Short mmCIF file of C-alpha atoms in Angstrom, two decimals:
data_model
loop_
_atom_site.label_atom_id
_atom_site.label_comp_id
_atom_site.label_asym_id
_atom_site.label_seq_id
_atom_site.Cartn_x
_atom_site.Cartn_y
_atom_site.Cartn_z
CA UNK A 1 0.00 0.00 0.00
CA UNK A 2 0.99 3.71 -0.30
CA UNK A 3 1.21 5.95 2.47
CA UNK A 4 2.49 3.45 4.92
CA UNK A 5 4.55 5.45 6.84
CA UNK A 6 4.14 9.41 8.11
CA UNK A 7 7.24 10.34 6.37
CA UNK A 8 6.65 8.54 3.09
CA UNK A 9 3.20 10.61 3.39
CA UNK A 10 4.80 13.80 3.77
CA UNK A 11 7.64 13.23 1.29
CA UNK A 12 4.50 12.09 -1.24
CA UNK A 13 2.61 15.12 -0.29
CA UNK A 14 5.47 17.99 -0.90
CA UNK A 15 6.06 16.10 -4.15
CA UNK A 16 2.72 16.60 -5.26
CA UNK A 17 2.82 19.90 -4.35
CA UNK A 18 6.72 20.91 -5.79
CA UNK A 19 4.59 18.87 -9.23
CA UNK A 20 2.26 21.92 -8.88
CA UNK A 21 4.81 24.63 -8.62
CA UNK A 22 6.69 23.26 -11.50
CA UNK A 23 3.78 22.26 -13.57
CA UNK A 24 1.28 25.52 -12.68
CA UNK A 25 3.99 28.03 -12.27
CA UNK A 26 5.81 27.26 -15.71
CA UNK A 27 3.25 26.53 -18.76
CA UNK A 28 4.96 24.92 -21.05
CA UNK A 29 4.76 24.20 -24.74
CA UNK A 30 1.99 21.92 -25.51
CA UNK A 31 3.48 18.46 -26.36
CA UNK A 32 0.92 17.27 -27.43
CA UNK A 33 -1.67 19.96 -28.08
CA UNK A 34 -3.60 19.07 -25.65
CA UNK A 35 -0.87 19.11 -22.76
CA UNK A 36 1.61 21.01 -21.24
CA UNK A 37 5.07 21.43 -19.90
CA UNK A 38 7.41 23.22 -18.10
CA UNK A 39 9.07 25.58 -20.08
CA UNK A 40 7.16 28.55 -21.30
CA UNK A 41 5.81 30.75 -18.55
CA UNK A 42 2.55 32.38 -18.72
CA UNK A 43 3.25 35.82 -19.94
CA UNK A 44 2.03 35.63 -23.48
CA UNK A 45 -1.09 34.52 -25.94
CA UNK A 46 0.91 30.57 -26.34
CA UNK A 47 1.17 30.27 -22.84
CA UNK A 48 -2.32 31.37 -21.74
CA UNK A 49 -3.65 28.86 -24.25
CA UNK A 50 -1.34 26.13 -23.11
CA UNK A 51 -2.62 27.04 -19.59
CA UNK A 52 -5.88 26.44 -20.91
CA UNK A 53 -5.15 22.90 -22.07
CA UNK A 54 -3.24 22.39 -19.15
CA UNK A 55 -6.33 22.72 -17.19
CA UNK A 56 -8.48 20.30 -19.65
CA UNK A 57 -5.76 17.78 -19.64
CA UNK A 58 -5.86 17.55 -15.57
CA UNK A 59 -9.64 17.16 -15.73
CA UNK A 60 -8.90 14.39 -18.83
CA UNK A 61 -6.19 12.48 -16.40
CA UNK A 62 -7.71 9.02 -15.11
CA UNK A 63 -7.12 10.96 -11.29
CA UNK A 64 -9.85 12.50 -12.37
CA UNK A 65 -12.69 12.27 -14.89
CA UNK A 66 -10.51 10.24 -17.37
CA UNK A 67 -12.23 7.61 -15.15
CA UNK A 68 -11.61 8.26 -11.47
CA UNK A 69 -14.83 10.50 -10.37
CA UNK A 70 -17.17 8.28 -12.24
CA UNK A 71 -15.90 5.14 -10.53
CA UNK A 72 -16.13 6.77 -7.18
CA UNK A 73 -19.41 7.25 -7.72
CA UNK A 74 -20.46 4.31 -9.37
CA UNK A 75 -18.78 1.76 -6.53
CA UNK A 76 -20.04 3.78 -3.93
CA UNK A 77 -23.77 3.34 -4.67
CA UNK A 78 -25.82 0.44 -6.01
CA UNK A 79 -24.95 0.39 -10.11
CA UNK A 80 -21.21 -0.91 -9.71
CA UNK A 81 -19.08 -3.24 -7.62
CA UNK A 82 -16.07 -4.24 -7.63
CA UNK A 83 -14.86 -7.55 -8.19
CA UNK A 84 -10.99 -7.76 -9.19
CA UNK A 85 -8.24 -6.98 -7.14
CA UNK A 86 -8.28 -3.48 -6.78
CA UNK A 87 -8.49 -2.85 -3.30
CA UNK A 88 -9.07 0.42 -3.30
CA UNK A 89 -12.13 0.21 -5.30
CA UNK A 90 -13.61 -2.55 -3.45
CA UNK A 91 -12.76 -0.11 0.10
CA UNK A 92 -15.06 2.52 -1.50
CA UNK A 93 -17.71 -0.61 -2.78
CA UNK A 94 -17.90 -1.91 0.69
CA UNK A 95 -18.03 1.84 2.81
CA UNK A 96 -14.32 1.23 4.69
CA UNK A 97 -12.37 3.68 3.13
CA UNK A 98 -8.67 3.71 3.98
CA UNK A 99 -6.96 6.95 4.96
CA UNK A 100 -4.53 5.58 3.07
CA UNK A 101 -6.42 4.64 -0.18
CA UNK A 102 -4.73 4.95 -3.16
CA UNK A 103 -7.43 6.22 -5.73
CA UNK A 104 -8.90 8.70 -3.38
CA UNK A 105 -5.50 10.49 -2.81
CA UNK A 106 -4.76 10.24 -6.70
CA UNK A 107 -8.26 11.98 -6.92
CA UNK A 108 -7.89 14.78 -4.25
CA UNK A 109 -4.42 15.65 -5.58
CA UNK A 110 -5.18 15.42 -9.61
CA UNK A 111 -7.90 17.98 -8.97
CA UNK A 112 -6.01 20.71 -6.71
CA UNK A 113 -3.19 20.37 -9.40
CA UNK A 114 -6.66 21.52 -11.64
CA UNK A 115 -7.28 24.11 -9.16
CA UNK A 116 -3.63 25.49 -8.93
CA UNK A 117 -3.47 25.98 -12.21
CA UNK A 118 -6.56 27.76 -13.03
CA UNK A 119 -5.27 30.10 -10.51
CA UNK A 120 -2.39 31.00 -12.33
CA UNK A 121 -4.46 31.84 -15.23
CA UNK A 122 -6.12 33.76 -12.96
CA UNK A 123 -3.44 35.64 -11.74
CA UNK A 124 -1.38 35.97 -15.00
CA UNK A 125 -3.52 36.76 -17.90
CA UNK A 126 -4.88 40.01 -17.30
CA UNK A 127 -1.41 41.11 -18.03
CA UNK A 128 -0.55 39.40 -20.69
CA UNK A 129 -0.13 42.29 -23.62
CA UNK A 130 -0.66 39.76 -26.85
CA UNK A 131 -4.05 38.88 -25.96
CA UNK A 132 -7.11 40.37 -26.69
CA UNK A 133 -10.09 41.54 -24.19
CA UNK A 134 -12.43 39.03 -25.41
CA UNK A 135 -9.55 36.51 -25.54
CA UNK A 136 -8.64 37.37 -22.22
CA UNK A 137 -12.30 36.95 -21.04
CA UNK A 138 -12.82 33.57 -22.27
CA UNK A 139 -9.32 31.92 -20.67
CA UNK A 140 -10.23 33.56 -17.74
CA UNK A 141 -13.84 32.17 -18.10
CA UNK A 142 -12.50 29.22 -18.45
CA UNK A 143 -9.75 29.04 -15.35
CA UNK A 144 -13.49 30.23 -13.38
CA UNK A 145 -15.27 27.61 -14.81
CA UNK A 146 -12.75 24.81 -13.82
CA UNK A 147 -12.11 25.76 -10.35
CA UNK A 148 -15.72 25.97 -9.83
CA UNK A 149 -16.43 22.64 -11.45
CA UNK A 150 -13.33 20.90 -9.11
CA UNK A 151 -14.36 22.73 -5.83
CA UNK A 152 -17.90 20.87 -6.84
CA UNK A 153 -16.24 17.85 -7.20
CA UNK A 154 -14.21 17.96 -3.74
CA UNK A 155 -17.17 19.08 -1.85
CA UNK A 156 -19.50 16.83 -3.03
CA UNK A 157 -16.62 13.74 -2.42
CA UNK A 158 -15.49 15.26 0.94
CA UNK A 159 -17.89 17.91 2.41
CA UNK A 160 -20.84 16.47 1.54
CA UNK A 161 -24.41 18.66 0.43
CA UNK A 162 -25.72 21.46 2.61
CA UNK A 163 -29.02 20.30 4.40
CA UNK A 164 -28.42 16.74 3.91
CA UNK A 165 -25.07 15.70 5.26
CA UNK A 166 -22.01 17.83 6.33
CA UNK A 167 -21.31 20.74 7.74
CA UNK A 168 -17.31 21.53 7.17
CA UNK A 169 -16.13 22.10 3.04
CA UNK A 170 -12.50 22.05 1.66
CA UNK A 171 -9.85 24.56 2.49
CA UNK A 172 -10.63 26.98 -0.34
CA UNK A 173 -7.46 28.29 -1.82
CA UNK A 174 -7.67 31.54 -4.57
CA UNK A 175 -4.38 32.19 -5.31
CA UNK A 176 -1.77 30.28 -6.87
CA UNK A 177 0.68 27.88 -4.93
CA UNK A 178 4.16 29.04 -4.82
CA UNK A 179 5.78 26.75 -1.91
CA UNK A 180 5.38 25.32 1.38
CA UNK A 181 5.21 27.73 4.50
CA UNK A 182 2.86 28.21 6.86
CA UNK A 183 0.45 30.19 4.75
CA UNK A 184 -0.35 27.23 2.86
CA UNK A 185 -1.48 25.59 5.50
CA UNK A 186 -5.15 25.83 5.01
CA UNK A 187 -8.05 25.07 7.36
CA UNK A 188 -11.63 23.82 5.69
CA UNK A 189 -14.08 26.41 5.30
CA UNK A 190 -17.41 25.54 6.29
CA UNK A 191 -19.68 23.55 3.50
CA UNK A 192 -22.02 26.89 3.24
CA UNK A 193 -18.69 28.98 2.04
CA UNK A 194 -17.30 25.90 0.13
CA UNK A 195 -20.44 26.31 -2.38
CA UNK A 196 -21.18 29.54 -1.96
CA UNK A 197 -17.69 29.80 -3.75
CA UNK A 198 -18.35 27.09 -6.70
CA UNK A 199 -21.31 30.00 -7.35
CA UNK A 200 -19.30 32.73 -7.50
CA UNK A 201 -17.05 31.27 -9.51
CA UNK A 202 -19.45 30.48 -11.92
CA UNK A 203 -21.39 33.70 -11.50
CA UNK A 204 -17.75 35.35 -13.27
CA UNK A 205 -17.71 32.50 -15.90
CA UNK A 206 -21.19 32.73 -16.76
CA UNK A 207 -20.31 36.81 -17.36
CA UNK A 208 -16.80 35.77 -19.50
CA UNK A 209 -17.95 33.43 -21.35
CA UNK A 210 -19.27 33.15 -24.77
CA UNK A 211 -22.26 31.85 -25.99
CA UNK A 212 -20.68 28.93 -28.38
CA UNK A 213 -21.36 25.49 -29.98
CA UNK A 214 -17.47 24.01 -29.09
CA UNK A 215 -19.08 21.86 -26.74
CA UNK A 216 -15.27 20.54 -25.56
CA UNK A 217 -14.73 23.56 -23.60
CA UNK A 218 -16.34 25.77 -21.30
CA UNK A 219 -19.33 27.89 -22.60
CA UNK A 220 -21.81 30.09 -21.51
CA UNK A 221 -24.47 27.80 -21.76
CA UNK A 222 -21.80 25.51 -19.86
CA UNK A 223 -21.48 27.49 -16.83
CA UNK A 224 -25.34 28.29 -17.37
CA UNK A 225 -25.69 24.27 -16.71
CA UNK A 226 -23.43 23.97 -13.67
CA UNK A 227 -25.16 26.51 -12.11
CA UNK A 228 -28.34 24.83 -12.77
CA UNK A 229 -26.70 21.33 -11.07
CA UNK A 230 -25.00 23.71 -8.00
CA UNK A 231 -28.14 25.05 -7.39
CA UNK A 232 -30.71 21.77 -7.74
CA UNK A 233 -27.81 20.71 -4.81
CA UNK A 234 -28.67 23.56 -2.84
CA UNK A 235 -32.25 23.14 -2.86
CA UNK A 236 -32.90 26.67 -4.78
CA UNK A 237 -35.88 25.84 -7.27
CA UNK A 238 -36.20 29.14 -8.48
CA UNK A 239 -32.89 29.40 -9.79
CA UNK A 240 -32.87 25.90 -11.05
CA UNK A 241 -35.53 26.95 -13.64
CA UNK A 242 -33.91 29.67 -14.63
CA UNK A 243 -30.63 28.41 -15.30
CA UNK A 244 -32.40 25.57 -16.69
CA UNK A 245 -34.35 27.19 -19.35
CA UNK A 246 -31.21 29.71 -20.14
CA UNK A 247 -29.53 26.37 -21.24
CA UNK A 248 -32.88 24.66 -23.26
CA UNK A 249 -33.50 27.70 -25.17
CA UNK A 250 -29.84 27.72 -26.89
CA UNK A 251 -30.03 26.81 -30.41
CA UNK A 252 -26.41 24.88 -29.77
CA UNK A 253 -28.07 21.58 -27.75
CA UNK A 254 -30.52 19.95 -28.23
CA UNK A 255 -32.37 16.37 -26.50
CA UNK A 256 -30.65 13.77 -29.32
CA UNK A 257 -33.49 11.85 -30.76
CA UNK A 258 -31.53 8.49 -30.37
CA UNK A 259 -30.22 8.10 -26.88
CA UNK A 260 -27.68 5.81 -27.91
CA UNK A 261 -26.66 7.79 -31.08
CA UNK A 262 -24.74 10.01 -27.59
CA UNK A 263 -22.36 7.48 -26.67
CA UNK A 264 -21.57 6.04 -30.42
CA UNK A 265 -20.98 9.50 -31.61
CA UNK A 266 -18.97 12.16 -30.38
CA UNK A 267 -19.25 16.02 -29.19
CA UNK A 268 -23.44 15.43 -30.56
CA UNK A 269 -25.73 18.36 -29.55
CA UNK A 270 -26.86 16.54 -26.54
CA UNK A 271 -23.73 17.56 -25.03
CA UNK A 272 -23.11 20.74 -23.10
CA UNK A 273 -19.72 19.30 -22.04
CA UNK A 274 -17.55 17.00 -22.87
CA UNK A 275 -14.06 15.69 -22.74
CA UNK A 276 -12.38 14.46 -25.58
CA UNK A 277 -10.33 11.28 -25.76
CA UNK A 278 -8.21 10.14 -28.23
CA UNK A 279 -4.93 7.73 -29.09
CA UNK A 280 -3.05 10.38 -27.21
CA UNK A 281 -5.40 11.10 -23.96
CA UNK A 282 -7.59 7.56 -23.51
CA UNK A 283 -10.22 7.10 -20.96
CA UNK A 284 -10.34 4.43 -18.81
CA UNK A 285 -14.03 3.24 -18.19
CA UNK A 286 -14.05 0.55 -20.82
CA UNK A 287 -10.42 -0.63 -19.48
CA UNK A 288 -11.93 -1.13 -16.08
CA UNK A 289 -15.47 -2.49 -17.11
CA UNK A 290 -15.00 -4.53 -19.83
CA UNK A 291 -13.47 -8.20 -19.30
CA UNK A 292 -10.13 -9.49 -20.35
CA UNK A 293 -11.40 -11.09 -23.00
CA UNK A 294 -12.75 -8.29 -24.35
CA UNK A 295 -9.20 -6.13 -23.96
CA UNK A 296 -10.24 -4.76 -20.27
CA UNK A 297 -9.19 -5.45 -17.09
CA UNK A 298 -12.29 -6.63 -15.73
CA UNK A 299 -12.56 -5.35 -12.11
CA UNK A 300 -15.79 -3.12 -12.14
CA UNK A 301 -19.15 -4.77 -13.41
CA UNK A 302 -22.81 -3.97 -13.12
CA UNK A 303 -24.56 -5.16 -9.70
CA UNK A 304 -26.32 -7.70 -10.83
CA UNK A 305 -29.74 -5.85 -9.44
CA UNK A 306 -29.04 -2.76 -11.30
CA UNK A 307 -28.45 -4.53 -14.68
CA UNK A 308 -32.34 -6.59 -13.60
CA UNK A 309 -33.56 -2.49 -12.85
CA UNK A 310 -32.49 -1.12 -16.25
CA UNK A 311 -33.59 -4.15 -18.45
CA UNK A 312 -36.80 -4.56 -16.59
CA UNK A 313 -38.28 -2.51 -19.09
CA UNK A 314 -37.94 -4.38 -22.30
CA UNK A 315 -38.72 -1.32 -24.21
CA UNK A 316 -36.02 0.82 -22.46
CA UNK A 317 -33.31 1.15 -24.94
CA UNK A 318 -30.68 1.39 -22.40
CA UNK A 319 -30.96 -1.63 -21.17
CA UNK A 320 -29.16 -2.90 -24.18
CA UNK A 321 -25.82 -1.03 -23.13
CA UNK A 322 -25.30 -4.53 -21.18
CA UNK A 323 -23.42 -7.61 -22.13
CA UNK A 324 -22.68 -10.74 -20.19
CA UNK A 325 -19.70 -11.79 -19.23
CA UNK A 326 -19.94 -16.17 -18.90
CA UNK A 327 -16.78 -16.75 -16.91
CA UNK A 328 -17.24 -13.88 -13.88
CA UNK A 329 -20.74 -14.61 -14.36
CA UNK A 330 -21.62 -10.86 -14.60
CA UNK A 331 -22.88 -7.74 -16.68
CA UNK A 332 -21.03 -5.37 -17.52
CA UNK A 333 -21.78 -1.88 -18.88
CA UNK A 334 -21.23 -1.29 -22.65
CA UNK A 335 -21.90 2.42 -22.53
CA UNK A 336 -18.05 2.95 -22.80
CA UNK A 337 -16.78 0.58 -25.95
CA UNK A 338 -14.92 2.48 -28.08
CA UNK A 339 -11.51 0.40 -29.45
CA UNK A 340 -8.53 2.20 -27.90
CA UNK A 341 -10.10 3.48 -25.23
CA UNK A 342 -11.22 6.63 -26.87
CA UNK A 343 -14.99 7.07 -25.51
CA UNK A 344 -15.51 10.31 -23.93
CA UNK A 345 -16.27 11.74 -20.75
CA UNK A 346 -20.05 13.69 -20.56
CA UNK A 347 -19.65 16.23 -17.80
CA UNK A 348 -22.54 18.12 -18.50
CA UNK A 349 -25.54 17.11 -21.13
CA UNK A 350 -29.42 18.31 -22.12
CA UNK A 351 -31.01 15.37 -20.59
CA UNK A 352 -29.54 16.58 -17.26
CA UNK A 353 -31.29 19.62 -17.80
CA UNK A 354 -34.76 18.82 -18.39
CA UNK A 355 -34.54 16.06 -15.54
CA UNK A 356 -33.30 19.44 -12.86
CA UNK A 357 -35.90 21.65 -14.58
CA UNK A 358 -38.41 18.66 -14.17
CA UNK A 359 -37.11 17.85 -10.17
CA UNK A 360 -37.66 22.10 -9.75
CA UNK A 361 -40.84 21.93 -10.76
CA UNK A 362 -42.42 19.45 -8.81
CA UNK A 363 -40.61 20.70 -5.79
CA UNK A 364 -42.95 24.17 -6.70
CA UNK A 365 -45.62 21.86 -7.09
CA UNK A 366 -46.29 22.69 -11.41
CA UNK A 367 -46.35 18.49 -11.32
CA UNK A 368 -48.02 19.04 -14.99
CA UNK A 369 -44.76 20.51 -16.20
CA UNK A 370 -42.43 18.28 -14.24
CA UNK A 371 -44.21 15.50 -15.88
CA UNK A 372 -43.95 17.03 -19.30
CA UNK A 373 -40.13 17.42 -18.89
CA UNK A 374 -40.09 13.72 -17.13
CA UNK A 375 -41.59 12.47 -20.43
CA UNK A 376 -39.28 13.95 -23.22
CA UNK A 377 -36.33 11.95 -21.28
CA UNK A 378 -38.27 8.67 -20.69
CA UNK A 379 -40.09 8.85 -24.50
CA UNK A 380 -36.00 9.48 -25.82
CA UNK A 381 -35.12 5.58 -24.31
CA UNK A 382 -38.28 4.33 -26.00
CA UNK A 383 -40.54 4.21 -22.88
CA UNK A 384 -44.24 5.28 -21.90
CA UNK A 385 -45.23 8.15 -20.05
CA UNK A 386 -45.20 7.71 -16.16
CA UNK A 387 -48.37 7.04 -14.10
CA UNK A 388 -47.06 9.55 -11.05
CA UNK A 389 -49.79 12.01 -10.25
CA UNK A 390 -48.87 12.86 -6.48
CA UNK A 391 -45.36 15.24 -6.02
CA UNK A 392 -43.93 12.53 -3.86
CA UNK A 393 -44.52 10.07 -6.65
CA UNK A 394 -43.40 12.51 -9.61
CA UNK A 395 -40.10 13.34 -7.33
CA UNK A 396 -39.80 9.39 -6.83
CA UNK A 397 -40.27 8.88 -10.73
CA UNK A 398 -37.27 11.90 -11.48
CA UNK A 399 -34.92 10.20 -9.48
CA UNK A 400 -35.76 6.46 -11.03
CA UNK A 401 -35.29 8.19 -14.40
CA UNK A 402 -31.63 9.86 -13.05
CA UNK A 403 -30.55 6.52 -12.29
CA UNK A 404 -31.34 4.93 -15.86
CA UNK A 405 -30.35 8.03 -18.02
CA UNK A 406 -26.97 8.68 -16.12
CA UNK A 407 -25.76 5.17 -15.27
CA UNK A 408 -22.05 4.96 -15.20
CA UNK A 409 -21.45 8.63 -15.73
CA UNK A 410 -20.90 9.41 -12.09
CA UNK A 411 -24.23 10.75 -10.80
CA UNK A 412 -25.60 8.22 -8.71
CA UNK A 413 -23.90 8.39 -5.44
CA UNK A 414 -24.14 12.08 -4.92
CA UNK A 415 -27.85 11.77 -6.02
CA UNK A 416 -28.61 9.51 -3.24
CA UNK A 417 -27.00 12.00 -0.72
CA UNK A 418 -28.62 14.93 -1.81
CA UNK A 419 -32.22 13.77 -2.22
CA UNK A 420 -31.00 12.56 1.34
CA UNK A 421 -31.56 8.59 0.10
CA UNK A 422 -28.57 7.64 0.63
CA UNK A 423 -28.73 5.69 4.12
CA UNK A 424 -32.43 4.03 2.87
CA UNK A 425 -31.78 3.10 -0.89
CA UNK A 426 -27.87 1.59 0.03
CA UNK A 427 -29.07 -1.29 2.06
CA UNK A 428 -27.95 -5.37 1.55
CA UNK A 429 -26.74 -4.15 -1.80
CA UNK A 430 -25.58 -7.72 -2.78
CA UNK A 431 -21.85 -8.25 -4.35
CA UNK A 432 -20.54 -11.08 -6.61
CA UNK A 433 -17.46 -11.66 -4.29
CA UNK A 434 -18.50 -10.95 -0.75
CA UNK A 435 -21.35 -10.54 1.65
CA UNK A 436 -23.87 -7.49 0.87
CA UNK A 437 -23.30 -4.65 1.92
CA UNK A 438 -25.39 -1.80 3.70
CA UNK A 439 -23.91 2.36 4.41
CA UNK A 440 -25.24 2.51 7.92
CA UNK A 441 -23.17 4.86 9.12
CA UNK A 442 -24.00 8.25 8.18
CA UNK A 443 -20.17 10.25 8.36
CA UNK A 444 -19.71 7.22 5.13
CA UNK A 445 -21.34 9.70 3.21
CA UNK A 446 -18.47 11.43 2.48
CA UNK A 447 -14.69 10.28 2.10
CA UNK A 448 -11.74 10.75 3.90
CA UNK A 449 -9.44 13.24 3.59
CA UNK A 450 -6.26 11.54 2.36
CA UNK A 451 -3.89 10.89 4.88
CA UNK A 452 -0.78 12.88 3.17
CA UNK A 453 -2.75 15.72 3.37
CA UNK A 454 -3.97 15.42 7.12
CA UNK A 455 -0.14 14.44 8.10
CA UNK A 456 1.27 17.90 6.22
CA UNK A 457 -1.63 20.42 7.70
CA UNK A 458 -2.15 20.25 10.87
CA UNK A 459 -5.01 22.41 10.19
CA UNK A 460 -7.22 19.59 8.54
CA UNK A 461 -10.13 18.24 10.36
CA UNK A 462 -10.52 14.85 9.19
CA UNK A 463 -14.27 14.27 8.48
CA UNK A 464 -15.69 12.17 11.39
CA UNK A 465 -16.57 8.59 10.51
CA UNK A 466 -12.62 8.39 9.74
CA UNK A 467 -11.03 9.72 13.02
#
């Protein structure tokens, strides 16, 4: 295991932090374009935009949403398990989380490196002299829009979601890191601030940003959407709708008619946001999910009642984004089965929106229009309106539909918490390789803090159920 000792944690933990000096402090020359390295500074136009990419390639890294932040979620609810040897996958499967856990430090670190360098674009690029006002705006927009989206992340992964579960956020750090000393050395603000920064982030990106059909980068309409999301997670309807219909009226997206026409194509109009892969940046979902004898590793699969919930429905189209796998004796998602590893990573998409506008509706009790917007998801997969008629039923029927549309894209788990479900719907979850398994305990919620982090600042509370 990593981590094993306190000064292997600390040396590990100023390593990862000299990586984000060298690699956030110095942009350098994108090799390839989509990358960068360490020796071009940001003080002109090529640097900015390598900044940029620098910023999309940390969210691409498999830390992160290359395959990381899906998995987390998936495992840690009732649509994945694992069943390889990955330990650290099957701690997060089974609620006992080590401090030490390998994936969830890779995670916490990959995005702050996200966050440190947006910062320096922050910082840097209203003086750079070769760029433009509107170019400035929309790197800038975009260094907003990332930090916002990885502060959402972390606090949804550490803090938890204000009203359900949590009450202390991330340390939340604006400016860029430029060594160890004792101002770096951050306590966590509470979960209220933690948010209430993701909006204001936003609120700025939102302003910068351009309206735009380049649907691989940060938009208007794309901060439009996270906003939506943010605010359907802090219980503000109003705003909800707004953002919501802000985002359905742009001509750019659009509900695909074919649902499965989003994962065979790429960068369709259903898509708000997505990440790119390619031979040069591959994802890893299908590596994990797939079987070796299909080129993956194997170690993630479908609980075996989730694959019976989204084929129940014969009609349901994605119930076919299944196979079986004869030897393991289990389904496995085919949602991600691109050759080489190239499918891409859906961050933010329509569907999402009509399901928040629909959840914001019934929650101000226009159940007509929630239903309408329920309908124009479920009639997409090939299924018949829903029979709900009472708002506890329509809400129930929302978060059914969440579960089918979104399956292995990293939704689940954090749905559960903040419709507060989480400790009702995750019980005797059955596993292929072990006894069932039930979150009981409340602090499970959310994760640790990694414990490099808690041995180098003394000024981290670790979250409770970990202590």
């Amino acid at each position: 295991m990593l981590y094993n000792t306190k000064r292997l944690q600390l040396i590990l933990f100023m390593f990862l932090n000299i990586g984000l000096l060298v690699s956030c402090s110095k942009v350098l020359d994108q090799k390839p374009q989509n990358e960068v390295g360490d020796d071009a500074a940001i003080v002109n136009k090529k640097g900015a935009l390598a900044a940029v990419a620098g910023m999309y390639n940390e969210l691409q890294n498999g830390d992160y949403y290359g395959r990381n932040f899906q998995i987390i979620s998936d495992v840690s609810a009732d649509q994945a398990q694992s069943i390889g040897t990955w330990d650290f996958y099957r701690e997060m499967d089974t609620y006992q989380v080590a401090l030490g856990n390998q994936e969830n430090g890779f995670f916490y670190a990959r995005v702050f490196r996200a966050i440190n360098l947006a910062n320096h674009i922050i910082e840097k690029v209203p003086g750079i002299t070769d760029l433009t006002d509107v170019e400035k705006n929309r790197i800038i927009g975009n260094a907003y829009f990332i930090r916002a989206l990885s502060y959402f992340d972390l606090l949804r992964v550490y803090g938890g979601v204000p009203g359900k579960y949590g009450t202390l956020g991330l340390p939340i750090v604006t400016t860029p890191f430029k060594g160890i000393d004792a101002s770096t050395m951050v306590a966590r603000a509470s979960l209220a601030d933690g948010y209430a920064q993701v909006e204001a982030d936003l609120l700025k990106a939102e302003t910068a940003l351009l309206v735009s059909a380049d649907r691989s980068t940060a938009s208007k309409s794309a901060a439009r959407a996270l906003l939506c999301r943010l605010y359907l997670y802090t219980g503000n309807s109003a705003k909800v709708l707004t953002y919501a219909n802000l985002v359905i009226t742009d001509a750019n997206y659009t509900l695909l008619p074919n649902y499965l026409d989003i994962f065979a194509g790429k960068l369709t109009t259903e898509s708000i946001l997505e990440l790119n892969f390619n031979s040069t940046d591959q994802s890893g979902m299908r590596t994990w999910y797939f079987p070796t004898s299909k080129g993956g590793r194997g170690d993630l699969c479908a609980h075996t009642s989730f694959y019976q919930f989204a084929t129940a429905n014969i009609k349901d189209i994605r119930g076919t984004l299944f196979a079986y796998e004869p030897t393991a004796k289990v389904y496995y998602p085919t949602k991600y089965n691109k050759a080489g590893n190239i499918d891409n990573a859906h961050i933010l998409r329509m569907a999402e929106m009509y399901l928040n506008r629909a959840e914001a509706k019934a929650n101000t009790d226009d159940l007509s229009g929630a239903l309408t917007d329920l309908n124009l998801v479920r009639k997409r997969a090939g299924i018949a309106d829903t029979t709900a008629a009472t708002k506890a039923t329509v809400l129930s029927a929302i978060w059914k539909e969440r579960n089918l549309e979104f399956a292995f894209e990293g939704h689940r788990f954090f749905d559960l918490v903040r419709t507060g479900q989480a400790l009702t719907a995750l019980v005797n979850v059955e596993r292929k390789n072990g006894a069932a398994v039930t979150l009981d305990i409340a602090g499970r919620q959310v994760f640790p803090f990694p414990s490099f982090e808690v041995d180098a600042n003394n000024k981290i509370l670790q979250n409770e159920a970990y202590k």
